[in-house]
């Protein structure tokens, strides 16, 4: 792509900078450093953002527009945009786990029921400004939902690539929006490689997590901003974040640091913990082995939304966990299901498998003494359980099936001790 003809602004964004060598670039449709192939990240000059200016904004992610690489004219459309999901004080789960104060960031409340609506909203705004004509992505499922829905609503074509063995619910909840959906015979890492190749061929397509990834990734910062704002402009002492590519975790940390630097919160210390499923835990394995690099794996887990065997931001996750005194932990698929049911039964929140990973890792970290039970803890519930019904269909069943008579009920009632 060459530059567009219309003038463009990206709010407080100044340009892009290489996370590895620091080389800087103008804002544009780039994502990799020309010198070292390192990932590019948005660089800013923030000015004039205050708690009041944020509070005066809409009740969605655009209240943080002054901290995001989006054009000033991105419209305020309350109730239809992602963000401002609830922060739930989870006393039931906290007492089950032995934690004193636990908050759950319940991102099932976004338009397509996962945190991916946040990143897609920012990617779409940037893609339009950069002159792209189609929104595309490789996806482990939730991104597919979010891209297809945002494209339908925004009147732009979408082309989405997913592994063919994705949960049926995620296929349906993508295809229903009417864009192009390609089921690819391979795992996510195959799909991702294909998308990178296609991004080189189809220059008018914005692959949200490939060629506009620097903008997309910034959308995850809004999770961190919201947690702090909803706590009354404070940082939690510990935060547990699910890890697929690692982007969400790195941006929650970035958001906390930015808020401290800008004086919007006190710079209190916080520890960042990453959560993976054992069947796809390349970052947790590298963390435990003391490595700085992440060895790719072939995923095999029910937590498909986190099943990225070659996570782009893995090394940055390791840095953050080590720098903040956190950790990266993993849990088995059985523990994931237990995490899902524990969350549902203590808090009335039905999360998808990724939420089960977060809750089960939370439990494991408390049990191993890595989490301080006295410190205020926040955990991110990133997707809705209705998207991964199969994971719990064997354990979430009717208590009994009975004839429509009082006797039949009594017979079961007496036996089961309901
Ligand atoms: C994509 C996703 C994540 C994390 O993704 P990153 O690639 O690490 O940013 C977490 N939870 C759910 C439900 C997701 O779909
Ligand atoms: Zn570089």
CSV table of C-alpha atoms and ligand atoms in Angstrom, one decimal:
chain,number,residue,atom,x,y,z
A,1,UNK,CA,0.0,0.0,0.0
A,2,UNK,CA,1.1,3.5,-0.7
A,3,UNK,CA,-0.1,6.5,1.3
A,4,UNK,CA,-3.7,7.7,1.1
A,5,UNK,CA,-4.5,11.0,-0.5
A,6,UNK,CA,-6.7,12.3,2.4
A,7,UNK,CA,-5.0,13.9,5.4
A,8,UNK,CA,-5.1,11.6,8.4
A,9,UNK,CA,-4.6,11.9,12.0
A,10,UNK,CA,-4.2,9.2,14.6
A,11,UNK,CA,-4.9,11.1,17.7
A,12,UNK,CA,-1.9,11.1,20.1
A,13,UNK,CA,0.1,8.6,18.0
A,14,UNK,CA,3.3,10.1,16.7
A,15,UNK,CA,4.6,7.2,14.7
A,16,UNK,CA,5.7,3.6,15.0
A,17,UNK,CA,8.8,2.3,16.7
A,18,UNK,CA,10.6,-1.0,16.6
A,19,UNK,CA,10.4,-2.9,19.9
A,20,UNK,CA,13.8,-4.5,19.3
A,21,UNK,CA,16.1,-1.8,17.9
A,22,UNK,CA,14.1,1.4,18.5
A,23,UNK,CA,14.1,2.5,14.8
A,24,UNK,CA,11.2,4.9,14.2
A,25,UNK,CA,8.7,5.1,11.3
A,26,UNK,CA,5.9,7.3,10.2
A,27,UNK,CA,2.4,6.1,10.9
A,28,UNK,CA,1.4,3.8,8.1
A,29,UNK,CA,0.5,0.3,7.1
A,30,UNK,CA,3.6,-1.3,8.5
A,31,UNK,CA,4.2,-3.8,11.1
A,32,UNK,CA,7.8,-5.1,10.9
A,33,UNK,CA,11.1,-3.2,11.2
A,34,UNK,CA,13.0,-2.9,8.0
A,35,UNK,CA,16.3,-3.1,9.8
A,36,UNK,CA,15.8,-6.0,12.2
A,37,UNK,CA,12.3,-7.5,11.4
A,38,UNK,CA,11.3,-6.7,15.0
A,39,UNK,CA,7.6,-5.9,15.7
A,40,UNK,CA,6.5,-2.3,15.4
A,41,UNK,CA,4.6,-0.6,18.2
A,42,UNK,CA,2.7,2.7,18.3
A,43,UNK,CA,4.7,5.6,19.9
A,44,UNK,CA,2.7,8.5,21.4
A,45,UNK,CA,2.9,12.0,22.7
A,46,UNK,CA,0.1,12.1,25.2
A,47,UNK,CA,-1.1,15.5,26.3
A,48,UNK,CA,-4.1,16.8,28.1
A,49,UNK,CA,-5.6,13.4,29.1
A,50,UNK,CA,-7.1,13.7,32.6
A,51,UNK,CA,-9.4,11.6,34.7
A,52,UNK,CA,-12.1,14.2,33.9
A,53,UNK,CA,-11.6,14.1,30.2
A,54,UNK,CA,-11.9,10.3,30.3
A,55,UNK,CA,-15.0,10.4,32.5
A,56,UNK,CA,-16.6,12.9,30.0
A,57,UNK,CA,-16.2,10.4,27.2
A,58,UNK,CA,-18.7,7.8,26.0
A,59,UNK,CA,-19.3,4.6,28.0
A,60,UNK,CA,-17.1,2.4,25.7
A,61,UNK,CA,-13.5,2.1,24.7
A,62,UNK,CA,-13.5,5.5,22.9
A,63,UNK,CA,-13.5,7.2,26.3
A,64,UNK,CA,-9.7,6.4,26.1
A,65,UNK,CA,-9.4,7.8,22.6
A,66,UNK,CA,-6.7,10.2,23.9
A,67,UNK,CA,-4.6,7.2,24.6
A,68,UNK,CA,-5.2,5.3,21.4
A,69,UNK,CA,-4.0,5.5,17.8
A,70,UNK,CA,-7.4,6.4,16.3
A,71,UNK,CA,-8.5,9.4,14.2
A,72,UNK,CA,-10.2,12.1,16.1
A,73,UNK,CA,-13.4,11.6,14.1
A,74,UNK,CA,-14.1,8.1,15.3
A,75,UNK,CA,-17.7,8.5,16.3
A,76,UNK,CA,-19.3,8.2,19.7
A,77,UNK,CA,-21.8,5.4,19.5
A,78,UNK,CA,-22.7,4.4,23.0
A,79,UNK,CA,-24.2,1.0,23.6
A,80,UNK,CA,-22.9,-0.5,20.4
A,81,UNK,CA,-19.2,-0.3,20.8
A,82,UNK,CA,-17.0,-2.5,23.0
A,83,UNK,CA,-15.7,-1.7,26.4
A,84,UNK,CA,-16.9,-0.5,29.8
A,85,UNK,CA,-17.6,-4.1,30.6
A,86,UNK,CA,-18.3,-4.8,34.3
A,87,UNK,CA,-15.6,-5.3,36.9
A,88,UNK,CA,-17.2,-7.8,39.3
A,89,UNK,CA,-16.2,-8.1,42.9
A,90,UNK,CA,-15.9,-11.9,43.1
A,91,UNK,CA,-16.3,-12.7,46.8
A,92,UNK,CA,-17.7,-16.2,46.3
A,93,UNK,CA,-14.8,-17.3,44.1
A,94,UNK,CA,-12.3,-15.4,46.3
A,95,UNK,CA,-13.4,-17.4,49.4
A,96,UNK,CA,-13.4,-20.7,47.4
A,97,UNK,CA,-9.8,-19.9,46.4
A,98,UNK,CA,-8.6,-18.4,49.7
A,99,UNK,CA,-8.1,-14.9,48.3
A,100,UNK,CA,-9.0,-11.8,50.2
A,101,UNK,CA,-10.1,-9.4,47.4
A,102,UNK,CA,-10.7,-10.6,43.9
A,103,UNK,CA,-12.1,-8.7,40.9
A,104,UNK,CA,-13.1,-10.2,37.6
A,105,UNK,CA,-13.0,-8.2,34.4
A,106,UNK,CA,-16.0,-9.7,32.7
A,107,UNK,CA,-15.3,-9.2,29.0
A,108,UNK,CA,-18.1,-11.6,28.0
A,109,UNK,CA,-20.2,-8.4,27.9
A,110,UNK,CA,-18.8,-7.1,24.7
A,111,UNK,CA,-20.8,-7.0,21.4
A,112,UNK,CA,-19.6,-10.5,20.2
A,113,UNK,CA,-18.9,-11.7,23.8
A,114,UNK,CA,-15.1,-11.6,23.9
A,115,UNK,CA,-12.4,-9.1,24.5
A,116,UNK,CA,-11.6,-9.3,20.7
A,117,UNK,CA,-14.2,-6.6,20.0
A,118,UNK,CA,-11.8,-4.1,21.6
A,119,UNK,CA,-8.8,-4.8,19.3
A,120,UNK,CA,-11.0,-5.0,16.2
A,121,UNK,CA,-12.6,-1.6,16.9
A,122,UNK,CA,-9.2,0.0,17.0
A,123,UNK,CA,-7.9,-2.0,14.0
A,124,UNK,CA,-10.9,-1.1,11.9
A,125,UNK,CA,-10.6,2.6,12.7
A,126,UNK,CA,-6.9,2.6,11.7
A,127,UNK,CA,-7.5,0.4,8.6
A,128,UNK,CA,-10.1,2.8,7.3
A,129,UNK,CA,-7.8,5.8,7.8
A,130,UNK,CA,-5.0,3.9,6.1
A,131,UNK,CA,-7.1,3.3,3.1
A,132,UNK,CA,-7.7,-0.5,3.3
A,133,UNK,CA,-10.8,-1.8,1.6
A,134,UNK,CA,-11.3,-5.2,3.3
A,135,UNK,CA,-11.0,-6.3,6.9
A,136,UNK,CA,-9.4,-9.8,7.3
A,137,UNK,CA,-7.8,-12.0,9.9
A,138,UNK,CA,-6.5,-15.4,10.8
A,139,UNK,CA,-8.4,-16.4,14.0
A,140,UNK,CA,-8.6,-19.0,16.7
A,141,UNK,CA,-12.4,-18.1,16.8
A,142,UNK,CA,-13.2,-15.0,18.8
A,143,UNK,CA,-11.3,-12.7,16.5
A,144,UNK,CA,-13.4,-14.2,13.6
A,145,UNK,CA,-16.6,-13.3,15.4
A,146,UNK,CA,-15.4,-9.8,16.1
A,147,UNK,CA,-14.1,-9.0,12.6
A,148,UNK,CA,-17.2,-10.4,10.9
A,149,UNK,CA,-19.6,-8.5,13.2
A,150,UNK,CA,-17.7,-5.2,13.1
A,151,UNK,CA,-17.4,-5.4,9.3
A,152,UNK,CA,-21.1,-6.1,8.9
A,153,UNK,CA,-21.9,-3.1,11.1
A,154,UNK,CA,-19.3,-0.9,9.5
A,155,UNK,CA,-20.2,-1.7,5.9
A,156,UNK,CA,-16.8,-3.1,4.9
A,157,UNK,CA,-16.1,-6.5,3.4
A,158,UNK,CA,-14.6,-9.2,5.7
A,159,UNK,CA,-12.5,-12.3,4.9
A,160,UNK,CA,-11.8,-14.5,7.9
A,161,UNK,CA,-9.6,-17.6,8.1
A,162,UNK,CA,-10.0,-20.2,10.8
A,163,UNK,CA,-8.8,-23.7,11.6
A,164,UNK,CA,-11.4,-26.1,10.2
A,165,UNK,CA,-11.8,-27.9,13.5
A,166,UNK,CA,-13.0,-24.9,15.4
A,167,UNK,CA,-15.9,-25.1,17.9
A,168,UNK,CA,-19.2,-25.2,15.9
A,169,UNK,CA,-20.5,-22.3,18.0
A,170,UNK,CA,-17.6,-20.1,16.8
A,171,UNK,CA,-18.2,-21.0,13.1
A,172,UNK,CA,-21.9,-20.2,13.4
A,173,UNK,CA,-21.3,-17.0,15.3
A,174,UNK,CA,-19.0,-15.8,12.5
A,175,UNK,CA,-20.8,-17.0,9.4
A,176,UNK,CA,-24.1,-15.5,10.5
A,177,UNK,CA,-22.7,-12.0,9.9
A,178,UNK,CA,-22.4,-12.8,6.2
A,179,UNK,CA,-18.7,-12.1,5.4
A,180,UNK,CA,-16.4,-14.6,3.7
A,181,UNK,CA,-15.4,-17.4,6.1
A,182,UNK,CA,-12.6,-19.8,5.1
A,183,UNK,CA,-12.1,-23.0,7.1
A,184,UNK,CA,-8.5,-24.0,6.6
A,185,UNK,CA,-7.2,-27.6,6.9
A,186,UNK,CA,-4.6,-26.9,9.5
A,187,UNK,CA,-4.0,-25.5,12.9
A,188,UNK,CA,-3.9,-21.8,13.9
A,189,UNK,CA,-0.2,-21.5,13.1
A,190,UNK,CA,-0.9,-22.8,9.6
A,191,UNK,CA,-3.7,-20.4,9.2
A,192,UNK,CA,-1.6,-17.5,10.5
A,193,UNK,CA,1.2,-18.3,8.1
A,194,UNK,CA,-1.3,-18.4,5.2
A,195,UNK,CA,-2.7,-15.0,6.2
A,196,UNK,CA,0.8,-13.5,6.3
A,197,UNK,CA,1.4,-14.8,2.7
A,198,UNK,CA,-2.0,-13.5,1.6
A,199,UNK,CA,-1.3,-10.1,3.2
A,200,UNK,CA,1.6,-9.7,0.8
A,201,UNK,CA,-0.7,-10.5,-2.2
A,202,UNK,CA,-3.8,-8.6,-1.3
A,203,UNK,CA,-2.6,-5.2,-0.6
A,204,UNK,CA,-6.0,-3.6,0.0
A,205,UNK,CA,-6.7,-6.1,2.8
A,206,UNK,CA,-6.1,-5.1,6.4
A,207,UNK,CA,-5.3,-8.4,8.3
A,208,UNK,CA,-6.1,-6.9,11.7
A,209,UNK,CA,-3.6,-9.0,13.6
A,210,UNK,CA,-0.9,-9.1,10.9
A,211,UNK,CA,-0.3,-6.0,8.8
A,212,UNK,CA,-2.2,-3.6,11.1
A,213,UNK,CA,-1.2,-5.4,14.2
A,214,UNK,CA,0.5,-2.4,15.8
A,215,UNK,CA,-2.9,-0.6,15.9
A,216,UNK,CA,-4.9,-3.7,16.7
A,217,UNK,CA,-2.7,-4.5,19.7
A,218,UNK,CA,-3.3,-1.1,21.3
A,219,UNK,CA,-7.0,-2.0,21.7
A,220,UNK,CA,-6.0,-4.4,24.5
A,221,UNK,CA,-4.8,-1.4,26.6
A,222,UNK,CA,-8.4,-0.5,27.2
A,223,UNK,CA,-8.7,-3.5,29.5
A,224,UNK,CA,-6.0,-2.2,31.7
A,225,UNK,CA,-7.4,1.4,31.6
A,226,UNK,CA,-10.9,0.1,32.6
A,227,UNK,CA,-9.6,-2.0,35.5
A,228,UNK,CA,-7.8,1.0,36.9
A,229,UNK,CA,-10.7,3.4,36.4
A,230,UNK,CA,-13.3,1.0,37.8
A,231,UNK,CA,-11.1,0.5,40.9
A,232,UNK,CA,-11.3,4.2,41.4
A,233,UNK,CA,-8.1,5.0,39.6
A,234,UNK,CA,-5.9,2.4,41.3
A,235,UNK,CA,-3.8,-0.5,40.1
A,236,UNK,CA,-4.5,-3.9,41.4
A,237,UNK,CA,-1.5,-5.6,43.2
A,238,UNK,CA,-1.8,-8.7,41.0
A,239,UNK,CA,-3.4,-9.4,37.6
A,240,UNK,CA,-3.9,-12.7,35.9
A,241,UNK,CA,-4.2,-12.6,32.1
A,242,UNK,CA,-4.8,-15.4,29.6
A,243,UNK,CA,-2.1,-15.8,27.0
A,244,UNK,CA,-2.5,-16.8,23.3
A,245,UNK,CA,-0.2,-14.6,21.2
A,246,UNK,CA,0.6,-12.7,24.4
A,247,UNK,CA,-0.6,-9.4,23.0
A,248,UNK,CA,-3.3,-8.8,25.6
A,249,UNK,CA,-0.9,-9.4,28.5
A,250,UNK,CA,1.7,-7.1,27.2
A,251,UNK,CA,-0.8,-4.3,26.6
A,252,UNK,CA,-2.4,-4.6,30.0
A,253,UNK,CA,1.1,-4.0,31.4
A,254,UNK,CA,1.6,-1.1,29.0
A,255,UNK,CA,-1.7,0.5,30.0
A,256,UNK,CA,-0.8,0.3,33.7
A,257,UNK,CA,2.6,1.8,33.1
A,258,UNK,CA,1.1,4.6,30.9
A,259,UNK,CA,-1.4,5.5,33.6
A,260,UNK,CA,1.4,5.7,36.2
A,261,UNK,CA,3.5,7.9,33.9
A,262,UNK,CA,0.6,10.2,33.2
A,263,UNK,CA,-0.2,10.6,36.8
A,264,UNK,CA,-3.7,9.1,36.4
A,265,UNK,CA,-2.9,6.5,39.0
A,266,UNK,CA,-0.2,6.2,41.7
A,267,UNK,CA,2.7,4.1,40.5
A,268,UNK,CA,2.1,1.3,42.9
A,269,UNK,CA,3.8,-2.0,42.2
A,270,UNK,CA,1.8,-4.8,40.5
A,271,UNK,CA,2.6,-8.3,39.4
A,272,UNK,CA,1.5,-9.7,36.1
A,273,UNK,CA,0.7,-13.5,35.7
A,274,UNK,CA,0.1,-15.3,32.4
A,275,UNK,CA,-2.3,-18.2,32.0
A,276,UNK,CA,-2.1,-20.9,29.5
A,277,UNK,CA,-3.5,-24.4,28.9
A,278,UNK,CA,-0.9,-27.2,29.3
A,279,UNK,CA,-1.8,-28.5,25.8
A,280,UNK,CA,-0.5,-25.2,24.4
A,281,UNK,CA,1.8,-23.7,26.9
A,282,UNK,CA,4.9,-22.6,25.1
A,283,UNK,CA,5.3,-19.4,27.2
A,284,UNK,CA,4.7,-21.2,30.5
A,285,UNK,CA,7.2,-23.8,29.6
A,286,UNK,CA,9.8,-21.2,28.6
A,287,UNK,CA,9.1,-19.3,31.9
A,288,UNK,CA,9.6,-22.5,34.0
A,289,UNK,CA,12.8,-23.4,32.1
A,290,UNK,CA,14.2,-19.9,32.6
A,291,UNK,CA,14.4,-19.3,28.9
A,292,UNK,CA,14.2,-16.0,27.1
A,293,UNK,CA,13.0,-17.5,23.8
A,294,UNK,CA,9.8,-19.4,23.3
A,295,UNK,CA,10.0,-22.8,21.6
A,296,UNK,CA,7.0,-23.3,19.3
A,297,UNK,CA,4.7,-26.2,20.1
A,298,UNK,CA,1.9,-28.1,18.3
A,299,UNK,CA,-1.3,-27.2,20.2
A,300,UNK,CA,-3.6,-29.8,21.6
A,301,UNK,CA,-6.2,-28.4,24.1
A,302,UNK,CA,-9.9,-27.6,24.5
A,303,UNK,CA,-8.9,-24.0,25.1
A,304,UNK,CA,-8.8,-23.4,21.3
A,305,UNK,CA,-9.0,-19.6,21.6
A,306,UNK,CA,-5.6,-19.7,23.3
A,307,UNK,CA,-4.1,-22.4,21.0
A,308,UNK,CA,-1.3,-20.4,19.4
A,309,UNK,CA,1.8,-22.7,19.3
A,310,UNK,CA,4.1,-19.9,18.1
A,311,UNK,CA,3.1,-16.8,20.1
A,312,UNK,CA,4.4,-13.5,18.6
A,313,UNK,CA,4.6,-11.7,21.9
A,314,UNK,CA,5.8,-14.7,23.9
A,315,UNK,CA,9.3,-13.2,24.8
A,316,UNK,CA,7.7,-9.9,25.9
A,317,UNK,CA,5.3,-11.9,28.2
A,318,UNK,CA,8.4,-13.6,29.8
A,319,UNK,CA,10.0,-10.2,30.3
A,320,UNK,CA,6.9,-8.7,32.0
A,321,UNK,CA,6.3,-11.7,34.2
A,322,UNK,CA,9.9,-11.6,35.4
A,323,UNK,CA,10.2,-7.8,35.7
A,324,UNK,CA,7.0,-7.5,37.8
A,325,UNK,CA,7.6,-10.6,39.9
A,326,UNK,CA,4.7,-12.5,38.4
A,327,UNK,CA,4.8,-15.9,36.6
A,328,UNK,CA,3.4,-17.8,33.7
A,329,UNK,CA,1.5,-21.0,34.7
A,330,UNK,CA,-0.5,-23.6,32.8
A,331,UNK,CA,-3.4,-26.0,33.6
A,332,UNK,CA,-4.7,-29.3,32.2
A,333,UNK,CA,-7.9,-29.5,30.2
A,334,UNK,CA,-9.6,-31.2,33.2
A,335,UNK,CA,-8.6,-28.2,35.3
A,336,UNK,CA,-9.9,-25.9,32.6
A,337,UNK,CA,-13.4,-27.5,32.9
A,338,UNK,CA,-13.2,-27.4,36.7
A,339,UNK,CA,-12.3,-23.7,36.4
A,340,UNK,CA,-15.3,-23.0,34.2
A,341,UNK,CA,-17.7,-24.8,36.6
A,342,UNK,CA,-16.1,-23.2,39.7
A,343,UNK,CA,-16.6,-19.8,38.2
A,344,UNK,CA,-20.1,-20.5,37.1
A,345,UNK,CA,-21.1,-22.0,40.5
A,346,UNK,CA,-19.5,-19.3,42.7
A,347,UNK,CA,-20.1,-16.1,40.6
A,348,UNK,CA,-22.9,-17.0,38.1
A,349,UNK,CA,-20.5,-16.2,35.2
A,350,UNK,CA,-20.3,-18.7,32.3
A,351,UNK,CA,-17.0,-18.2,30.7
A,352,UNK,CA,-15.5,-20.0,27.7
A,353,UNK,CA,-12.5,-22.3,28.0
A,354,UNK,CA,-10.1,-19.4,28.1
A,355,UNK,CA,-11.9,-18.1,31.3
A,356,UNK,CA,-11.6,-21.6,32.7
A,357,UNK,CA,-7.8,-21.4,32.0
A,358,UNK,CA,-7.6,-18.1,33.9
A,359,UNK,CA,-9.6,-19.3,36.9
A,360,UNK,CA,-7.8,-22.6,37.1
A,361,UNK,CA,-4.4,-20.8,36.9
A,362,UNK,CA,-5.6,-18.4,39.6
A,363,UNK,CA,-6.4,-21.4,41.8
A,364,UNK,CA,-3.0,-23.1,41.1
A,365,UNK,CA,-1.1,-19.9,41.8
A,366,UNK,CA,-2.8,-19.5,45.1
A,367,UNK,CA,-2.1,-23.1,46.0
A,368,UNK,CA,1.5,-22.9,45.1
A,369,UNK,CA,2.0,-19.6,47.0
A,370,UNK,CA,2.9,-17.6,44.0
A,371,UNK,CA,-0.1,-15.3,44.4
A,372,UNK,CA,-0.3,-13.3,47.6
A,373,UNK,CA,-3.7,-14.1,49.1
A,374,UNK,CA,-3.7,-10.8,50.8
A,375,UNK,CA,-3.1,-8.6,47.8
A,376,UNK,CA,-5.9,-7.2,45.7
A,377,UNK,CA,-6.1,-9.4,42.6
A,378,UNK,CA,-7.8,-8.8,39.2
A,379,UNK,CA,-8.4,-11.6,36.6
A,380,UNK,CA,-9.5,-11.3,33.1
A,381,UNK,CA,-12.5,-13.3,31.9
A,382,UNK,CA,-12.1,-12.9,28.2
A,383,UNK,CA,-14.9,-14.8,26.5
A,384,UNK,CA,-18.4,-16.2,26.9
A,385,UNK,CA,-19.1,-19.9,27.7
A,386,UNK,CA,-21.9,-20.1,25.1
A,387,UNK,CA,-19.1,-20.1,22.6
A,388,UNK,CA,-17.5,-23.4,23.9
A,389,UNK,CA,-20.5,-25.4,25.0
A,390,UNK,CA,-18.9,-28.8,24.3
A,391,UNK,CA,-16.3,-28.2,27.0
A,392,UNK,CA,-18.9,-28.5,29.7
A,393,UNK,CA,-21.7,-30.4,28.1
A,394,UNK,CA,-20.7,-33.7,29.9
A,395,UNK,CA,-20.7,-32.1,33.3
A,396,UNK,CA,-23.6,-29.6,32.9
A,397,UNK,CA,-26.6,-31.9,32.6
A,398,UNK,CA,-30.1,-32.2,34.0
A,399,UNK,CA,-30.1,-33.6,37.6
A,400,UNK,CA,-32.6,-36.1,36.4
A,401,UNK,CA,-35.3,-36.7,33.8
A,402,UNK,CA,-38.7,-37.5,35.3
A,403,UNK,CA,-42.3,-38.1,34.4
A,404,UNK,CA,-44.5,-35.0,34.9
A,405,UNK,CA,-45.8,-36.3,38.3
A,406,UNK,CA,-45.3,-35.3,41.9
A,407,UNK,CA,-44.4,-39.0,42.7
A,408,UNK,CA,-41.7,-39.1,40.1
A,409,UNK,CA,-40.2,-35.9,41.5
A,410,UNK,CA,-40.5,-37.2,45.1
A,411,UNK,CA,-38.8,-40.4,44.2
A,412,UNK,CA,-35.8,-38.5,42.8
A,413,UNK,CA,-35.9,-35.9,45.4
A,414,UNK,CA,-35.7,-38.4,48.3
A,415,UNK,CA,-33.0,-40.4,46.6
A,416,UNK,CA,-30.8,-37.4,45.5
A,417,UNK,CA,-31.4,-35.5,48.7
A,418,UNK,CA,-32.0,-32.3,46.7
B,1,LIG,C1,-7.5,-14.0,21.7
B,1,LIG,C2,-7.9,-14.3,23.1
B,1,LIG,C3,-7.1,-14.1,24.2
B,1,LIG,C4,-5.7,-13.6,24.2
B,1,LIG,O1,-5.1,-13.3,23.1
B,1,LIG,P1,-3.7,-12.7,22.9
B,1,LIG,O2,-3.3,-13.2,21.5
B,1,LIG,O3,-2.8,-13.3,23.9
B,1,LIG,O4,-3.8,-11.2,22.9
B,1,LIG,C5,-7.6,-14.4,25.4
B,1,LIG,N1,-8.9,-14.9,25.6
B,1,LIG,C6,-9.7,-15.1,24.6
B,1,LIG,C7,-11.1,-15.6,24.8
B,1,LIG,C8,-9.3,-14.8,23.3
B,1,LIG,O5,-10.1,-15.0,22.2
B,2,LIG,ZN1,14.2,-2.9,14.5
